[in-house]
């Protein structure tokens, strides 16, 4: 694997000072301490039952049965006493049997062992573990502990003798400590100071706390201990660094609460003034990421930083060096304050060079310049995203994405029209009851507060005798409607027996329903739900029109996944009193009621009741585009075979050579760039796996992100993969694990769904599109919402208007992805549903609603067990090239090309104008109509053999008596067969036919 080299390589001094010029290799230099050295091994060893760290010791004596060695290992991991030590003779690898761990502390170990050869060198593996050779996920089950337990098979008589004479034993010398790989190396920031060293430093301190200015090249790792580096170099109340013009320069202030716990720690910056006094870098160009920033939604945020007693807190600071800054020395101050301690001033000196850094430092990860991405607002706007058009408002009627929303006098939907169908039987109603009476709500005037091309907003104040309600609504260019109802008492407390939202639909227009506890399929005649399960939304409608409603009010509005299942929105849930009911009523209507039950509003209280709707389908389905875009999702280096069948879109998963680390595709670059260029030359697109859910342990900024408390990484039990235990130590949640080259591991940790990491993620997308030339992203069950997706789409459109987004979901993880991700559909090009979809057990209605994506404006592909190729074609779905050759879609793709399926019009069995009708409810037929041909995808959804008689309708009825019906031979699909028009077709269970209808020559 080739990793981009750093732009500046300067030899590292053994003793460093604040004036040194550091780089990405600086922290990897040898560490000389305790009469030994910590270094990176020149040759690696088998990690299994050995681990990533060892000490090399020299036994010079001869004729001895036991030798003692004192190992000043300065460990970060917790409970060394519970971990075994493995000792081998270095030359032969012979394992030493008799070992006595006399002392196992984090500072040092005292071991006694019986040498197998004398004199000889021995390797002491002090963090041995069981290496996981296969992928796994640390989120589920008890916390991992892969370390070998401290279980020794030591001879009892040898042990007894050793214990009696341990003080007289000869001692081995410690030659060095080795880390297998550079990624395993603890660095001087990861080796702990001893208690003696720490106490000595404490005694010297006269302040309430101690500030350690630190270079970005040495990320502060430890929170419970001081690092060795701060013991070995004199502390100065000053920081000095070198920067280039236009660089985003980062540095750290390490706060050690050496006297007491610190409350509300913050940093105040002065401007930085040039040595000649005239030029300066403004104060607002300097920030501390730990205390302030811009959140994922564009809001300004401030954070309270507290430091427990005897702990260390890293404060990461950034300076935006202007491109036109005058070269020279700039000086200023950073004042660190705490509400319960005296402030301290740190002098900041930055030497700005003549050289301009064009990318601000983004290309060299060690600079940490990308931390500024945490505060990015890239993609935030109301700009309309193609293919959608600007909103058009006329009075109270708004035209949106081929649909129409009409507001009533309350500002609520009076009618929703889509595909010339009116979805509401009566206007939407919101009612409030007190006791047995329903309050009379008097609307005010609907005032449009904003009318941009991409978003229109309005307000209406309703009045009742004891309450006032502010109704705020907005509609966006893609048909997404958002409401917020704010209820306030007028003076005295008010007891409400119920509040409810009520919708009435024409029954014939809403035959399907999904969500609110329903997996998805035919709508029941009656239904009730009480918020059990990970749902806060539902969809009701059919292919031509529907509504997706989400009840809001919590802090998370993304898909409710296994890892992200916050409590139900409190206003609607109301401590279990709320729910949803559905009932077929008279006059051919369906009544949907979303109620809250009883509650009391205190005098000064407000009740916020937000909800959102998406009018479906989000956009028009484009079968031609779907059939022309063919996905390859295997080893990127083996695409050529699939390309013979038309594979033209390559998804590069993580754990590929070109994209080895999950959700951080910024390390391996040259290989990826070369690959993208080669595929573009061959007329193929390349997309990357890149999501927000977990983040690799190879992330350069991982320690800076961890310093932000639980904003980005939620707290957790720690453990997981050994690397995490040894470097992050504790307070994290392990996640996806994948073995990577050289017996290392891509060991990720869980991310919070909504944080400033979203801003970084979007900037990362922008950077990749500019620098890699990728053609979009593959999303794998993500934990963000439509606002993020809109920002992503704007970035993609700006860089590559033809870029694509496809979403994969495991329904066992997302519990109904078509419902959970409904708000994503306006911006997706394809869905891949997915693991745990039991295709052979699903009814046609479940296929249509849960799987196909068609009611929402996209089309899908199959995954679980290779899908069902016969039933899938009823919905235009195949698998993609993924894993199994047996289920690969090559033969069916080849037939698509033979019949030019992309230029045929797709008529599903769900369409009223489908040219073919079937007399058997168990058999469904979708027609692909060309100028002179009709291709029929026939599927038997039952478990038994079925006979199906087909008839033509509409303009195709004129073909009757003149039709040839041929089922061509298609590998792994069907043998050639000729059928007779008007005669029953035998369809095997869970299988089907592709039948081509043509007119007989004599009839033309």
Coordinates of N, CA and C in Angstrom, one line a residue, residues 796-993:
X796 N -22.3 17.4 -4.6 CA -22.2 16.5 -5.8 C -22.5 17.2 -7.1
X797 N -23.6 18.0 -7.0 CA -24.0 18.7 -8.3 C -23.0 19.7 -8.7
X798 N -22.4 20.3 -7.7 CA -21.4 21.4 -8.0 C -20.1 20.8 -8.6
X799 N -19.8 19.5 -8.2 CA -18.6 18.9 -8.7 C -18.8 18.0 -9.9
X800 N -19.9 17.3 -9.9 CA -20.2 16.3 -10.9 C -21.7 16.0 -11.0
X801 N -22.4 16.7 -11.9 CA -23.9 16.6 -11.9 C -24.4 15.2 -12.2
X802 N -23.5 14.4 -12.7 CA -24.0 13.0 -13.0 C -23.6 12.0 -11.8
X803 N -23.2 12.6 -10.7 CA -22.8 11.7 -9.6 C -24.1 11.0 -9.0
X804 N -23.9 9.8 -8.4 CA -24.9 9.0 -8.0 C -24.9 8.7 -6.5
X805 N -26.0 8.4 -5.9 CA -26.1 8.0 -4.5 C -27.0 6.7 -4.5
X806 N -26.4 5.6 -3.9 CA -27.3 4.5 -3.7 C -27.2 4.1 -2.2
X807 N -28.3 3.6 -1.7 CA -28.5 3.3 -0.3 C -28.7 1.8 -0.1
X808 N -27.9 1.2 0.7 CA -28.1 -0.2 1.1 C -28.6 -0.2 2.5
X809 N -29.6 -1.1 2.8 CA -30.1 -1.3 4.2 C -30.4 -2.7 4.5
X810 N -30.0 -3.1 5.7 CA -30.4 -4.4 6.3 C -31.6 -4.2 7.1
X811 N -32.7 -4.8 6.7 CA -34.0 -4.5 7.3 C -34.0 -5.1 8.8
X812 N -33.1 -6.0 9.1 CA -33.0 -6.4 10.5 C -32.3 -5.3 11.3
X813 N -31.7 -4.4 10.7 CA -31.0 -3.3 11.3 C -31.8 -2.0 11.3
X814 N -32.4 -1.8 10.2 CA -33.2 -0.5 10.1 C -34.7 -0.7 10.3
X815 N -35.1 -2.0 10.4 CA -36.6 -2.3 10.8 C -37.5 -1.6 9.8
X816 N -37.3 -1.9 8.5 CA -38.2 -1.3 7.5 C -37.6 -0.1 6.8
X817 N -36.6 -0.3 6.0 CA -35.9 0.9 5.5 C -36.7 1.8 4.6
X818 N -37.7 1.2 3.8 CA -38.4 2.1 2.9 C -39.2 3.1 3.7
X819 N -39.6 2.8 4.9 CA -40.3 3.8 5.8 C -39.2 4.7 6.5
X820 N -38.2 4.0 7.1 CA -37.2 4.8 7.8 C -36.5 5.8 7.0
X821 N -36.2 5.5 5.7 CA -35.5 6.4 4.9 C -36.3 7.1 3.9
X822 N -37.6 7.2 4.1 CA -38.5 7.8 3.1 C -38.1 9.2 2.7
X823 N -37.6 10.0 3.7 CA -37.2 11.4 3.4 C -35.9 11.4 2.5
X824 N -35.2 10.3 2.4 CA -34.0 10.3 1.5 C -34.4 10.1 0.0
X825 N -35.6 9.6 -0.2 CA -35.9 9.1 -1.6 C -35.7 10.3 -2.7
X826 N -36.0 11.5 -2.3 CA -35.8 12.5 -3.4 C -34.4 12.6 -3.9
X827 N -33.4 12.1 -3.2 CA -32.0 12.3 -3.5 C -31.3 11.0 -3.8
X828 N -32.0 9.9 -3.8 CA -31.3 8.6 -4.1 C -31.5 8.2 -5.5
X829 N -30.5 7.6 -6.1 CA -30.6 7.0 -7.4 C -31.0 5.6 -7.4
X830 N -30.7 4.9 -6.4 CA -30.9 3.4 -6.3 C -31.0 3.0 -4.8
X831 N -31.8 2.0 -4.6 CA -31.7 1.3 -3.2 C -31.4 -0.1 -3.4
X832 N -30.7 -0.7 -2.4 CA -30.3 -2.1 -2.4 C -30.8 -2.7 -1.1
X833 N -32.0 -3.2 -1.2 CA -32.7 -3.8 0.0 C -32.7 -5.3 -0.2
X834 N -32.1 -6.1 0.6 CA -30.9 -5.9 1.5 C -31.0 -7.2 2.3
X835 N -30.1 -7.3 3.3 CA -30.1 -8.4 4.2 C -31.4 -8.5 5.0
X836 N -31.8 -9.8 5.2 CA -33.0 -10.1 6.0 C -34.3 -9.8 5.2
X837 N -34.2 -9.4 4.0 CA -35.4 -9.4 3.2 C -35.7 -10.9 2.7
X838 N -36.8 -11.4 3.2 CA -37.1 -12.8 2.9 C -38.0 -12.8 1.6
X839 N -37.3 -12.7 0.5 CA -38.0 -12.5 -0.8 C -39.0 -13.7 -1.1
X840 N -38.6 -14.9 -0.7 CA -39.5 -16.0 -1.0 C -40.7 -16.2 0.0
X841 N -40.7 -15.3 0.9 CA -41.8 -15.4 1.9 C -42.7 -14.1 1.8
X842 N -42.3 -13.2 1.0 CA -43.0 -11.9 0.9 C -44.2 -12.0 -0.2
X843 N -45.3 -11.3 0.1 CA -46.4 -11.2 -0.8 C -46.1 -10.2 -1.8
X844 N -46.8 -10.1 -3.0 CA -46.6 -9.1 -3.9 C -46.7 -7.7 -3.4
X845 N -47.7 -7.5 -2.5 CA -47.8 -6.2 -1.9 C -46.6 -5.8 -1.0
X846 N -46.1 -6.8 -0.3 CA -44.9 -6.5 0.5 C -43.7 -6.2 -0.4
X847 N -43.5 -6.9 -1.5 CA -42.5 -6.6 -2.5 C -42.6 -5.2 -2.9
X848 N -43.8 -4.8 -3.3 CA -44.0 -3.5 -3.8 C -43.7 -2.4 -2.8
X849 N -44.2 -2.5 -1.6 CA -44.2 -1.5 -0.6 C -42.8 -1.5 0.1
X850 N -42.4 -2.6 0.6 CA -41.2 -2.7 1.4 C -39.9 -2.7 0.6
X851 N -40.0 -3.3 -0.6 CA -38.7 -3.5 -1.3 C -38.5 -2.6 -2.5
X852 N -39.5 -2.5 -3.4 CA -39.3 -2.0 -4.7 C -38.8 -0.6 -4.9
X853 N -39.2 0.3 -3.9 CA -38.9 1.7 -4.0 C -39.8 2.4 -5.0
X854 N -40.5 1.7 -5.8 CA -41.3 2.4 -6.8 C -42.4 3.3 -6.3
X855 N -43.0 3.1 -5.2 CA -44.0 4.1 -4.7 C -43.3 5.4 -4.3
X856 N -42.0 5.4 -4.2 CA -41.3 6.6 -3.7 C -40.5 7.3 -4.8
X857 N -40.4 6.6 -6.0 CA -39.7 7.3 -7.1 C -38.3 6.7 -7.4
X858 N -37.9 5.6 -6.8 CA -36.6 4.9 -7.2 C -36.9 3.5 -7.4
X859 N -35.8 2.8 -7.8 CA -36.0 1.3 -8.0 C -34.9 0.6 -7.2
X860 N -35.0 -0.7 -7.1 CA -34.2 -1.4 -6.1 C -33.5 -2.6 -6.7
X861 N -32.6 -3.1 -5.9 CA -31.9 -4.4 -6.2 C -31.9 -5.3 -5.0
X862 N -31.8 -6.6 -5.3 CA -31.9 -7.6 -4.2 C -30.5 -8.0 -3.7
X863 N -30.5 -8.6 -2.5 CA -29.2 -9.0 -1.9 C -29.4 -10.4 -1.2
X864 N -30.2 -10.4 -0.2 CA -30.3 -11.6 0.7 C -30.4 -12.9 -0.1
X865 N -29.5 -13.8 0.2 CA -29.5 -15.2 -0.5 C -29.5 -15.1 -2.0
X866 N -29.0 -14.0 -2.5 CA -29.1 -13.9 -4.0 C -30.4 -13.4 -4.6
X867 N -31.4 -13.1 -3.7 CA -32.6 -12.6 -4.2 C -33.5 -13.7 -4.9
X868 N -34.5 -13.3 -5.6 CA -35.3 -14.2 -6.4 C -35.4 -13.6 -7.8
X869 N -34.7 -14.1 -8.7 CA -34.5 -13.5 -10.0 C -35.9 -13.4 -10.8
X870 N -36.8 -14.4 -10.6 CA -38.0 -14.4 -11.3 C -39.0 -13.4 -10.7
X871 N -39.1 -13.3 -9.4 CA -40.1 -12.4 -8.8 C -39.5 -11.0 -8.8
X872 N -38.2 -10.9 -8.8 CA -37.5 -9.6 -8.9 C -37.8 -8.8 -10.2
X873 N -37.8 -9.6 -11.3 CA -38.1 -9.0 -12.6 C -39.5 -8.4 -12.7
X874 N -40.4 -8.8 -11.9 CA -41.7 -8.2 -11.8 C -41.6 -6.7 -11.4
X875 N -40.6 -6.4 -10.7 CA -40.3 -5.1 -10.2 C -39.1 -4.4 -10.8
X876 N -38.6 -5.1 -11.9 CA -37.4 -4.5 -12.6 C -36.1 -4.7 -11.8
X877 N -36.1 -5.7 -10.9 CA -35.0 -5.8 -10.0 C -34.2 -7.1 -10.2
X878 N -32.9 -6.9 -10.2 CA -32.0 -8.1 -10.2 C -31.1 -7.9 -8.9
X879 N -30.1 -8.8 -8.8 CA -29.1 -8.6 -7.8 C -28.0 -7.7 -8.5
X880 N -27.0 -7.4 -7.8 CA -25.8 -6.8 -8.5 C -24.7 -7.8 -8.4
X881 N -23.6 -7.5 -9.2 CA -22.5 -8.4 -9.1 C -21.9 -8.3 -7.7
X882 N -22.1 -9.3 -6.9 CA -21.8 -9.3 -5.4 C -21.6 -10.7 -4.9
X883 N -20.4 -11.1 -4.6 CA -20.1 -12.4 -4.0 C -20.3 -13.6 -4.9
X884 N -21.5 -14.1 -5.0 CA -21.7 -15.4 -5.6 C -21.9 -15.3 -7.1
X885 N -21.1 -16.1 -7.9 CA -21.3 -16.2 -9.3 C -22.6 -16.8 -9.7
X886 N -23.1 -17.7 -8.8 CA -24.3 -18.4 -9.1 C -25.5 -17.4 -9.2
X887 N -25.5 -16.4 -8.4 CA -26.6 -15.4 -8.4 C -26.3 -14.1 -9.2
X888 N -25.1 -14.1 -9.8 CA -24.7 -12.9 -10.6 C -25.8 -12.6 -11.7
X889 N -26.0 -11.4 -12.0 CA -27.1 -11.0 -12.9 C -26.7 -11.0 -14.4
X890 N -25.5 -11.4 -14.7 CA -24.9 -11.3 -16.0 C -25.9 -11.8 -17.1
X891 N -26.4 -13.1 -17.0 CA -27.3 -13.6 -18.1 C -28.5 -12.7 -18.3
X892 N -29.1 -12.2 -17.2 CA -30.4 -11.5 -17.4 C -30.0 -10.1 -18.0
X893 N -28.9 -9.5 -17.6 CA -28.5 -8.2 -18.2 C -28.2 -8.4 -19.7
X894 N -27.6 -9.5 -20.0 CA -27.4 -9.8 -21.4 C -28.7 -9.8 -22.2
X895 N -29.7 -10.4 -21.6 CA -31.0 -10.5 -22.3 C -31.6 -9.1 -22.4
X896 N -31.5 -8.3 -21.3 CA -32.0 -6.9 -21.4 C -31.5 -6.2 -22.6
X897 N -30.2 -6.4 -22.9 CA -29.6 -5.7 -24.0 C -30.2 -6.2 -25.3
X898 N -30.4 -7.6 -25.3 CA -30.9 -8.2 -26.6 C -32.3 -7.7 -26.9
X899 N -33.1 -7.3 -25.9 CA -34.5 -6.9 -26.2 C -34.6 -5.3 -26.0
X900 N -33.4 -4.7 -25.8 CA -33.4 -3.2 -25.6 C -34.4 -2.8 -24.5
X901 N -34.3 -3.4 -23.4 CA -35.3 -3.1 -22.3 C -35.4 -1.7 -21.9
X902 N -34.2 -1.0 -22.0 CA -34.2 0.4 -21.6 C -35.1 1.3 -22.4
X903 N -35.4 0.9 -23.6 CA -36.3 1.7 -24.4 C -37.7 1.2 -24.5
X904 N -38.0 0.4 -23.5 CA -39.4 -0.1 -23.4 C -40.1 0.6 -22.2
X905 N -41.3 0.8 -22.3 CA -42.1 1.4 -21.2 C -42.5 0.3 -20.2
X906 N -42.2 0.6 -18.9 CA -42.6 -0.4 -17.9 C -44.0 -0.1 -17.4
X907 N -44.8 -1.2 -17.4 CA -46.2 -1.2 -16.9 C -46.3 -2.3 -15.8
X908 N -46.3 -1.9 -14.5 CA -46.4 -2.9 -13.5 C -47.8 -3.4 -13.3
X909 N -47.9 -4.5 -12.7 CA -49.3 -5.1 -12.5 C -50.1 -4.1 -11.7
X910 N -49.5 -3.2 -10.9 CA -50.1 -2.2 -10.1 C -50.7 -1.1 -10.9
X911 N -50.3 -0.9 -12.2 CA -50.7 0.2 -13.0 C -52.1 -0.2 -13.7
X912 N -53.0 0.7 -13.6 CA -54.3 0.5 -14.2 C -54.2 0.2 -15.7
X913 N -53.2 0.9 -16.4 CA -53.1 0.7 -17.8 C -52.1 -0.3 -18.2
X914 N -51.8 -1.3 -17.3 CA -50.9 -2.4 -17.7 C -51.5 -3.1 -18.9
X915 N -50.8 -3.4 -20.0 CA -51.4 -4.0 -21.2 C -51.8 -5.5 -21.0
X916 N -51.4 -6.1 -19.8 CA -51.7 -7.5 -19.7 C -52.4 -7.7 -18.3
X917 N -53.4 -8.5 -18.3 CA -54.1 -8.9 -17.1 C -54.0 -10.4 -16.9
X918 N -53.9 -10.8 -15.6 CA -53.8 -12.3 -15.3 C -55.0 -12.7 -14.5
X919 N -55.5 -13.9 -14.8 CA -56.7 -14.4 -14.1 C -56.3 -15.1 -12.7
X920 N -55.1 -15.1 -12.3 CA -54.7 -15.8 -11.1 C -54.0 -14.8 -10.1
X921 N -54.6 -14.6 -9.0 CA -54.1 -13.6 -8.0 C -52.7 -13.9 -7.5
X922 N -52.3 -15.2 -7.6 CA -51.0 -15.6 -7.1 C -49.9 -15.3 -8.1
X923 N -50.3 -15.0 -9.3 CA -49.3 -14.7 -10.4 C -49.4 -13.3 -10.8
X924 N -48.3 -12.6 -10.8 CA -48.3 -11.2 -11.2 C -47.5 -11.0 -12.5
X925 N -47.9 -10.1 -13.3 CA -47.3 -9.9 -14.6 C -47.0 -8.4 -14.8
X926 N -45.7 -8.1 -15.0 CA -45.3 -6.7 -15.4 C -44.9 -6.7 -16.9
X927 N -45.4 -5.7 -17.6 CA -45.1 -5.7 -19.1 C -44.1 -4.5 -19.4
X928 N -43.2 -4.9 -20.3 CA -42.2 -3.9 -20.8 C -42.6 -3.7 -22.3
X929 N -43.2 -2.6 -22.6 CA -43.8 -2.4 -23.9 C -42.8 -1.7 -24.9
X930 N -42.6 -2.3 -26.0 CA -41.8 -1.6 -27.1 C -42.8 -1.3 -28.2
X931 N -42.2 -0.8 -29.3 CA -43.0 -0.4 -30.5 C -43.7 -1.7 -31.1
X932 N -43.0 -2.8 -31.2 CA -43.6 -3.9 -31.8 C -43.5 -5.2 -31.0
X933 N -43.1 -5.0 -29.7 CA -43.0 -6.2 -28.8 C -43.5 -5.9 -27.5
X934 N -43.8 -6.9 -26.7 CA -44.2 -6.8 -25.4 C -43.5 -7.9 -24.6
X935 N -42.6 -7.4 -23.6 CA -41.9 -8.4 -22.8 C -42.6 -8.5 -21.5
X936 N -43.0 -9.8 -21.1 CA -43.7 -10.0 -19.9 C -42.9 -10.7 -18.8
X937 N -42.8 -10.1 -17.7 CA -42.1 -10.7 -16.5 C -43.2 -11.3 -15.6
X938 N -43.3 -12.6 -15.6 CA -44.3 -13.3 -14.9 C -43.7 -14.0 -13.7
X939 N -44.4 -13.8 -12.5 CA -43.9 -14.3 -11.3 C -45.0 -15.0 -10.5
X940 N -44.7 -16.2 -10.0 CA -45.6 -16.9 -9.1 C -45.2 -16.7 -7.7
X941 N -45.9 -16.0 -6.9 CA -45.6 -15.7 -5.5 C -46.0 -16.7 -4.5
X942 N -46.7 -17.8 -5.0 CA -47.2 -18.8 -4.1 C -46.2 -19.9 -3.9
X943 N -46.5 -20.8 -3.0 CA -45.7 -22.0 -2.8 C -46.1 -23.2 -3.6
X944 N -47.0 -23.1 -4.5 CA -47.5 -24.2 -5.3 C -47.5 -23.9 -6.8
X945 N -47.5 -24.9 -7.6 CA -47.6 -24.7 -9.0 C -48.9 -24.0 -9.4
X946 N -48.8 -23.0 -10.3 CA -50.0 -22.2 -10.7 C -50.2 -22.2 -12.2
X947 N -51.5 -22.2 -12.6 CA -51.8 -22.0 -14.0 C -52.3 -20.5 -14.1
X948 N -51.8 -19.8 -15.1 CA -52.2 -18.4 -15.3 C -52.6 -18.2 -16.8
X949 N -53.7 -17.6 -17.0 CA -54.2 -17.3 -18.3 C -54.1 -15.7 -18.4
X950 N -53.4 -15.3 -19.5 CA -53.2 -13.9 -19.7 C -54.1 -13.3 -20.8
X951 N -54.5 -12.1 -20.7 CA -55.2 -11.4 -21.7 C -54.7 -10.0 -21.9
X952 N -54.8 -9.5 -23.1 CA -54.3 -8.2 -23.5 C -55.4 -7.2 -23.3
X953 N -55.0 -5.9 -22.9 CA -56.0 -4.9 -22.7 C -55.6 -3.6 -23.5
X954 N -56.5 -2.7 -23.5 CA -56.3 -1.4 -24.1 C -55.9 -1.5 -25.6
X955 N -55.0 -0.7 -26.1 CA -54.6 -0.7 -27.5 C -53.9 -2.1 -27.9
X956 N -53.5 -2.8 -26.9 CA -52.8 -4.1 -27.2 C -53.9 -5.2 -27.5
X957 N -55.1 -4.9 -27.1 CA -56.1 -5.9 -27.3 C -56.3 -6.3 -28.8
X958 N -55.9 -5.4 -29.7 CA -56.0 -5.7 -31.1 C -55.0 -6.8 -31.6
X959 N -54.0 -7.1 -30.7 CA -53.1 -8.2 -31.0 C -53.7 -9.6 -30.8
X960 N -54.7 -9.7 -30.1 CA -55.3 -11.0 -29.8 C -55.5 -11.8 -31.0
X961 N -55.1 -13.1 -31.0 CA -55.2 -14.0 -32.1 C -54.1 -13.8 -33.1
X962 N -53.2 -12.9 -32.9 CA -52.1 -12.6 -33.8 C -50.7 -12.7 -33.1
X963 N -50.7 -13.3 -31.9 CA -49.5 -13.2 -31.0 C -48.7 -14.4 -31.0
X964 N -47.3 -14.2 -31.1 CA -46.4 -15.3 -30.8 C -45.8 -15.1 -29.4
X965 N -45.8 -16.1 -28.6 CA -45.3 -16.0 -27.2 C -44.1 -16.9 -27.1
X966 N -42.9 -16.3 -27.0 CA -41.7 -17.1 -26.9 C -40.9 -16.8 -25.6
X967 N -40.6 -17.8 -24.8 CA -39.7 -17.6 -23.7 C -38.3 -18.1 -24.1
X968 N -37.4 -17.1 -24.3 CA -36.1 -17.5 -24.8 C -35.3 -18.2 -23.7
X969 N -34.3 -18.9 -24.1 CA -33.4 -19.6 -23.1 C -32.5 -18.5 -22.5
X970 N -32.5 -18.5 -21.2 CA -31.7 -17.5 -20.4 C -31.0 -18.3 -19.3
X971 N -29.7 -18.3 -19.3 CA -28.9 -19.1 -18.3 C -29.3 -18.8 -16.9
X972 N -29.5 -19.8 -16.2 CA -29.9 -19.8 -14.7 C -31.3 -19.1 -14.5
X973 N -32.1 -19.0 -15.6 CA -33.4 -18.3 -15.5 C -34.5 -19.2 -16.1
X974 N -34.3 -19.6 -17.3 CA -35.3 -20.5 -18.0 C -34.8 -21.1 -19.2
X975 N -35.4 -22.3 -19.5 CA -35.1 -22.9 -20.8 C -36.1 -22.3 -21.9
X976 N -35.8 -22.5 -23.1 CA -36.6 -22.0 -24.2 C -38.0 -22.7 -24.2
X977 N -39.0 -21.9 -24.4 CA -40.4 -22.5 -24.4 C -41.3 -21.6 -25.3
X978 N -42.2 -22.3 -26.0 CA -43.2 -21.5 -26.8 C -44.5 -21.7 -26.1
X979 N -45.2 -20.6 -25.9 CA -46.6 -20.7 -25.3 C -47.6 -20.4 -26.4
X980 N -48.8 -20.8 -26.2 CA -49.9 -20.6 -27.1 C -50.8 -19.5 -26.5
X981 N -51.0 -18.4 -27.2 CA -51.9 -17.3 -26.7 C -53.2 -17.9 -26.3
X982 N -53.7 -17.4 -25.2 CA -55.0 -17.7 -24.7 C -55.1 -19.0 -23.9
X983 N -53.9 -19.8 -23.9 CA -53.9 -21.0 -23.1 C -53.1 -20.7 -21.8
X984 N -53.5 -21.5 -20.8 CA -52.8 -21.3 -19.5 C -51.3 -21.5 -19.5
X985 N -50.6 -20.7 -18.8 CA -49.2 -20.9 -18.7 C -48.9 -21.5 -17.3
X986 N -48.1 -22.6 -17.2 CA -47.8 -23.2 -16.0 C -46.6 -22.5 -15.4
X987 N -46.7 -22.0 -14.1 CA -45.7 -21.3 -13.5 C -45.3 -22.0 -12.2
X988 N -44.0 -22.4 -12.1 CA -43.5 -23.1 -10.9 C -43.6 -22.2 -9.7
X989 N -43.7 -22.8 -8.5 CA -43.7 -21.9 -7.3 C -42.5 -21.1 -7.1
X990 N -42.7 -19.9 -6.7 CA -41.6 -18.9 -6.5 C -40.7 -18.7 -7.7
X991 N -41.2 -19.0 -8.9 CA -40.4 -18.8 -10.1 C -41.3 -18.1 -11.1
X992 N -40.8 -18.0 -12.3 CA -41.6 -17.3 -13.3 C -41.0 -17.5 -14.7
X993 N -41.4 -16.6 -15.6 CA -41.0 -16.6 -17.0 C -40.7 -15.2 -17.4

